[in-house]
Amino acid sequence: MDLGGLEDFIQADELETLRAERDDMRDRFMRALADAENSRKRSERDRREAEQYGGSKLARDMLPVYDNLKRALDAATEETRTQAAALIEGLELTLRELTNVLAKHGVTEINPALGDVFDPQLHQAMFEAPVGGTKAGQIIQVMVTGFMLHDRLLRPAQVGVSSNTQG
């Protein structure tokens, strides 16, 4: 092999090595771009989730306040309502304001009606009992209102369910 052929051979080999390196770098660059884009999308999704669901702990902690206000109003007799009208009105306004604030932040009530069909995604059965005129799986009592935060369950509605096998 003469010296010119050897130089051509070395240059061709070097050229091939450089092409392989270039292709490898291009591949690494494309992967890095894809990783950066995936990272950006993941951060955006995490940010949206934090914005939408970040208050779930606070909302869940406020539910007993709602329950207690509701129980106080439900326990008030007609006589109590007459004697302490201003107090009852204050409780009603406080409950309404709490409900409005929760709704403003995406918290909505799950308040099934008697006769609705039990839905394990939204309701928690606290007991089953045979009740005349109902079908199995129908709600016969609502003990505690449930709540959703946007599309997530904060707390299921606690209900009693009919165990009748025929209506």
C-alpha positions as a Markdown table, in Angstrom:
| # | Residue | x | y | z |
|---|---|---|---|---|
| 1 | Met | 0.0 | 0.0 | 0.0 |
| 2 | Asp | 1.5 | 3.3 | -0.9 |
| 3 | Leu | 1.5 | 6.4 | 1.3 |
| 4 | Gly | -1.4 | 8.1 | -0.5 |
| 5 | Gly | -3.6 | 5.1 | -0.1 |
| 6 | Leu | -2.8 | 4.9 | 3.6 |
| 7 | Glu | -3.7 | 8.6 | 4.0 |
| 8 | Asp | -7.0 | 8.0 | 2.2 |
| 9 | Phe | -7.7 | 5.0 | 4.4 |
| 10 | Ile | -7.0 | 7.0 | 7.6 |
| 11 | Gln | -9.1 | 9.9 | 6.4 |
| 12 | Ala | -12.0 | 7.6 | 5.5 |
| 13 | Asp | -11.7 | 5.8 | 8.9 |
| 14 | Glu | -11.6 | 9.2 | 10.6 |
| 15 | Leu | -14.5 | 10.5 | 8.6 |
| 16 | Glu | -16.5 | 7.4 | 9.5 |
| 17 | Thr | -15.6 | 7.9 | 13.2 |
| 18 | Leu | -16.7 | 11.5 | 13.0 |
| 19 | Arg | -20.0 | 10.6 | 11.4 |
| 20 | Ala | -20.7 | 8.0 | 14.1 |
| 21 | Glu | -19.9 | 10.6 | 16.8 |
| 22 | Arg | -22.1 | 13.1 | 15.0 |
| 23 | Asp | -25.0 | 10.6 | 14.8 |
| 24 | Asp | -24.5 | 9.7 | 18.5 |
| 25 | Met | -24.5 | 13.4 | 19.5 |
| 26 | Arg | -27.6 | 14.1 | 17.4 |
| 27 | Asp | -29.4 | 11.2 | 19.1 |
| 28 | Arg | -28.3 | 12.4 | 22.5 |
| 29 | Phe | -29.5 | 15.9 | 21.6 |
| 30 | Met | -32.9 | 14.7 | 20.4 |
| 31 | Arg | -33.3 | 12.6 | 23.6 |
| 32 | Ala | -32.4 | 15.6 | 25.8 |
| 33 | Leu | -34.9 | 17.8 | 23.9 |
| 34 | Ala | -37.6 | 15.1 | 24.4 |
| 35 | Asp | -36.7 | 14.8 | 28.1 |
| 36 | Ala | -36.9 | 18.6 | 28.6 |
| 37 | Glu | -40.3 | 18.7 | 26.9 |
| 38 | Asn | -41.6 | 15.8 | 29.0 |
| 39 | Ser | -40.3 | 17.6 | 32.1 |
| 40 | Arg | -42.0 | 20.8 | 31.1 |
| 41 | Lys | -45.3 | 19.0 | 30.6 |
| 42 | Arg | -45.0 | 17.1 | 33.9 |
| 43 | Ser | -44.3 | 20.4 | 35.8 |
| 44 | Glu | -47.2 | 22.1 | 34.1 |
| 45 | Arg | -49.5 | 19.2 | 35.1 |
| 46 | Asp | -48.1 | 19.2 | 38.6 |
| 47 | Arg | -48.7 | 22.9 | 38.9 |
| 48 | Arg | -52.3 | 22.6 | 37.7 |
| 49 | Glu | -52.9 | 19.7 | 40.1 |
| 50 | Ala | -51.4 | 21.7 | 43.0 |
| 51 | Glu | -53.5 | 24.7 | 42.1 |
| 52 | Gln | -56.7 | 22.6 | 41.8 |
| 53 | Tyr | -56.3 | 20.1 | 44.6 |
| 54 | Gly | -53.7 | 21.8 | 46.9 |
| 55 | Gly | -56.4 | 22.9 | 49.3 |
| 56 | Ser | -57.9 | 19.5 | 49.7 |
| 57 | Lys | -56.5 | 19.0 | 53.2 |
| 58 | Leu | -57.9 | 22.4 | 54.4 |
| 59 | Ala | -61.2 | 21.6 | 52.7 |
| 60 | Arg | -61.4 | 18.2 | 54.4 |
| 61 | Asp | -60.6 | 19.8 | 57.8 |
| 62 | Met | -63.4 | 22.3 | 57.3 |
| 63 | Leu | -66.1 | 19.6 | 56.7 |
| 64 | Pro | -66.6 | 19.0 | 60.5 |
| 65 | Val | -67.4 | 22.7 | 60.9 |
| 66 | Tyr | -70.0 | 22.3 | 58.2 |
| 67 | Asp | -71.4 | 19.2 | 59.9 |
| 68 | Asn | -71.6 | 20.9 | 63.3 |
| 69 | Leu | -73.4 | 24.0 | 61.9 |
| 70 | Lys | -75.8 | 21.8 | 60.1 |
| 71 | Arg | -76.5 | 19.6 | 63.2 |
| 72 | Ala | -77.1 | 22.8 | 65.3 |
| 73 | Leu | -79.6 | 24.0 | 62.8 |
| 74 | Asp | -81.3 | 20.6 | 62.4 |
| 75 | Ala | -81.6 | 20.3 | 66.2 |
| 76 | Ala | -83.3 | 23.7 | 66.6 |
| 77 | Thr | -87.0 | 23.2 | 67.5 |
| 78 | Glu | -89.7 | 25.6 | 66.4 |
| 79 | Glu | -89.7 | 27.1 | 69.9 |
| 80 | Thr | -85.9 | 27.6 | 69.8 |
| 81 | Arg | -86.2 | 29.2 | 66.4 |
| 82 | Thr | -88.8 | 31.7 | 67.8 |
| 83 | Gln | -86.9 | 32.5 | 71.0 |
| 84 | Ala | -83.4 | 32.8 | 69.4 |
| 85 | Ala | -84.3 | 34.0 | 65.9 |
| 86 | Ala | -81.2 | 36.1 | 65.5 |
| 87 | Leu | -78.9 | 33.3 | 66.7 |
| 88 | Ile | -80.5 | 30.9 | 64.2 |
| 89 | Glu | -80.3 | 33.4 | 61.4 |
| 90 | Gly | -76.6 | 33.9 | 62.2 |
| 91 | Leu | -76.0 | 30.1 | 62.1 |
| 92 | Glu | -77.8 | 29.9 | 58.8 |
| 93 | Leu | -75.8 | 32.8 | 57.3 |
| 94 | Thr | -72.5 | 31.3 | 58.6 |
| 95 | Leu | -73.4 | 27.9 | 57.1 |
| 96 | Arg | -74.4 | 29.6 | 53.8 |
| 97 | Glu | -71.1 | 31.6 | 53.7 |
| 98 | Leu | -69.0 | 28.4 | 54.4 |
| 99 | Thr | -70.8 | 26.6 | 51.6 |
| 100 | Asn | -70.2 | 29.5 | 49.3 |
| 101 | Val | -66.5 | 29.7 | 50.1 |
| 102 | Leu | -66.1 | 25.9 | 49.7 |
| 103 | Ala | -67.9 | 26.1 | 46.3 |
| 104 | Lys | -65.7 | 29.0 | 45.2 |
| 105 | His | -62.8 | 26.6 | 45.6 |
| 106 | Gly | -64.4 | 23.7 | 43.8 |
| 107 | Val | -65.9 | 21.9 | 46.7 |
| 108 | Thr | -69.5 | 20.7 | 46.1 |
| 109 | Glu | -72.0 | 18.8 | 48.1 |
| 110 | Ile | -73.0 | 15.2 | 47.5 |
| 111 | Asn | -76.5 | 15.1 | 49.0 |
| 112 | Pro | -78.4 | 12.1 | 47.7 |
| 113 | Ala | -82.2 | 12.1 | 47.9 |
| 114 | Leu | -84.2 | 9.3 | 49.5 |
| 115 | Gly | -84.8 | 6.6 | 46.9 |
| 116 | Asp | -81.7 | 7.4 | 44.9 |
| 117 | Val | -79.6 | 4.3 | 43.9 |
| 118 | Phe | -76.6 | 3.7 | 46.1 |
| 119 | Asp | -73.4 | 4.5 | 44.3 |
| 120 | Pro | -70.2 | 3.1 | 45.9 |
| 121 | Gln | -68.1 | 5.8 | 44.2 |
| 122 | Leu | -70.0 | 8.6 | 46.0 |
| 123 | His | -71.7 | 7.0 | 49.0 |
| 124 | Gln | -70.7 | 4.9 | 52.0 |
| 125 | Ala | -73.3 | 2.5 | 53.3 |
| 126 | Met | -73.5 | 2.8 | 57.1 |
| 127 | Phe | -76.3 | 0.2 | 57.5 |
| 128 | Glu | -78.8 | -1.9 | 55.5 |
| 129 | Ala | -82.4 | -2.4 | 56.5 |
| 130 | Pro | -85.6 | -3.7 | 54.9 |
| 131 | Val | -88.0 | -0.8 | 54.4 |
| 132 | Gly | -91.4 | -1.3 | 52.8 |
| 133 | Gly | -91.9 | 0.3 | 49.4 |
| 134 | Thr | -88.2 | 0.4 | 48.5 |
| 135 | Lys | -86.0 | -1.8 | 46.4 |
| 136 | Ala | -82.6 | -3.2 | 47.4 |
| 137 | Gly | -79.8 | -0.6 | 46.9 |
| 138 | Gln | -82.1 | 2.4 | 47.3 |
| 139 | Ile | -81.0 | 5.1 | 49.8 |
| 140 | Ile | -83.4 | 5.2 | 52.8 |
| 141 | Gln | -81.5 | 7.7 | 55.0 |
| 142 | Val | -78.7 | 10.3 | 54.6 |
| 143 | Met | -76.7 | 10.7 | 57.8 |
| 144 | Val | -73.8 | 12.8 | 56.5 |
| 145 | Thr | -73.5 | 14.9 | 53.4 |
| 146 | Gly | -70.6 | 14.0 | 51.1 |
| 147 | Phe | -68.3 | 16.4 | 49.3 |
| 148 | Met | -66.3 | 16.5 | 46.0 |
| 149 | Leu | -63.3 | 18.6 | 45.2 |
| 150 | His | -63.6 | 19.2 | 41.5 |
| 151 | Asp | -63.7 | 15.6 | 40.2 |
| 152 | Arg | -62.2 | 14.0 | 43.3 |
| 153 | Leu | -64.1 | 12.6 | 46.3 |
| 154 | Leu | -63.3 | 14.4 | 49.5 |
| 155 | Arg | -65.7 | 12.5 | 51.6 |
| 156 | Pro | -68.5 | 10.1 | 50.6 |
| 157 | Ala | -72.1 | 10.7 | 51.7 |
| 158 | Gln | -72.9 | 8.4 | 54.6 |
| 159 | Val | -76.2 | 6.7 | 53.9 |
| 160 | Gly | -78.5 | 3.9 | 54.9 |
| 161 | Val | -79.5 | 1.5 | 52.2 |
| 162 | Ser | -82.5 | -0.7 | 51.7 |
| 163 | Ser | -82.0 | -4.4 | 51.8 |
| 164 | Asn | -85.4 | -5.4 | 50.4 |
| 165 | Thr | -85.2 | -8.0 | 47.7 |
| 166 | Gln | -88.4 | -6.8 | 46.1 |
| 167 | Gly | -90.2 | -3.4 | 46.1 |
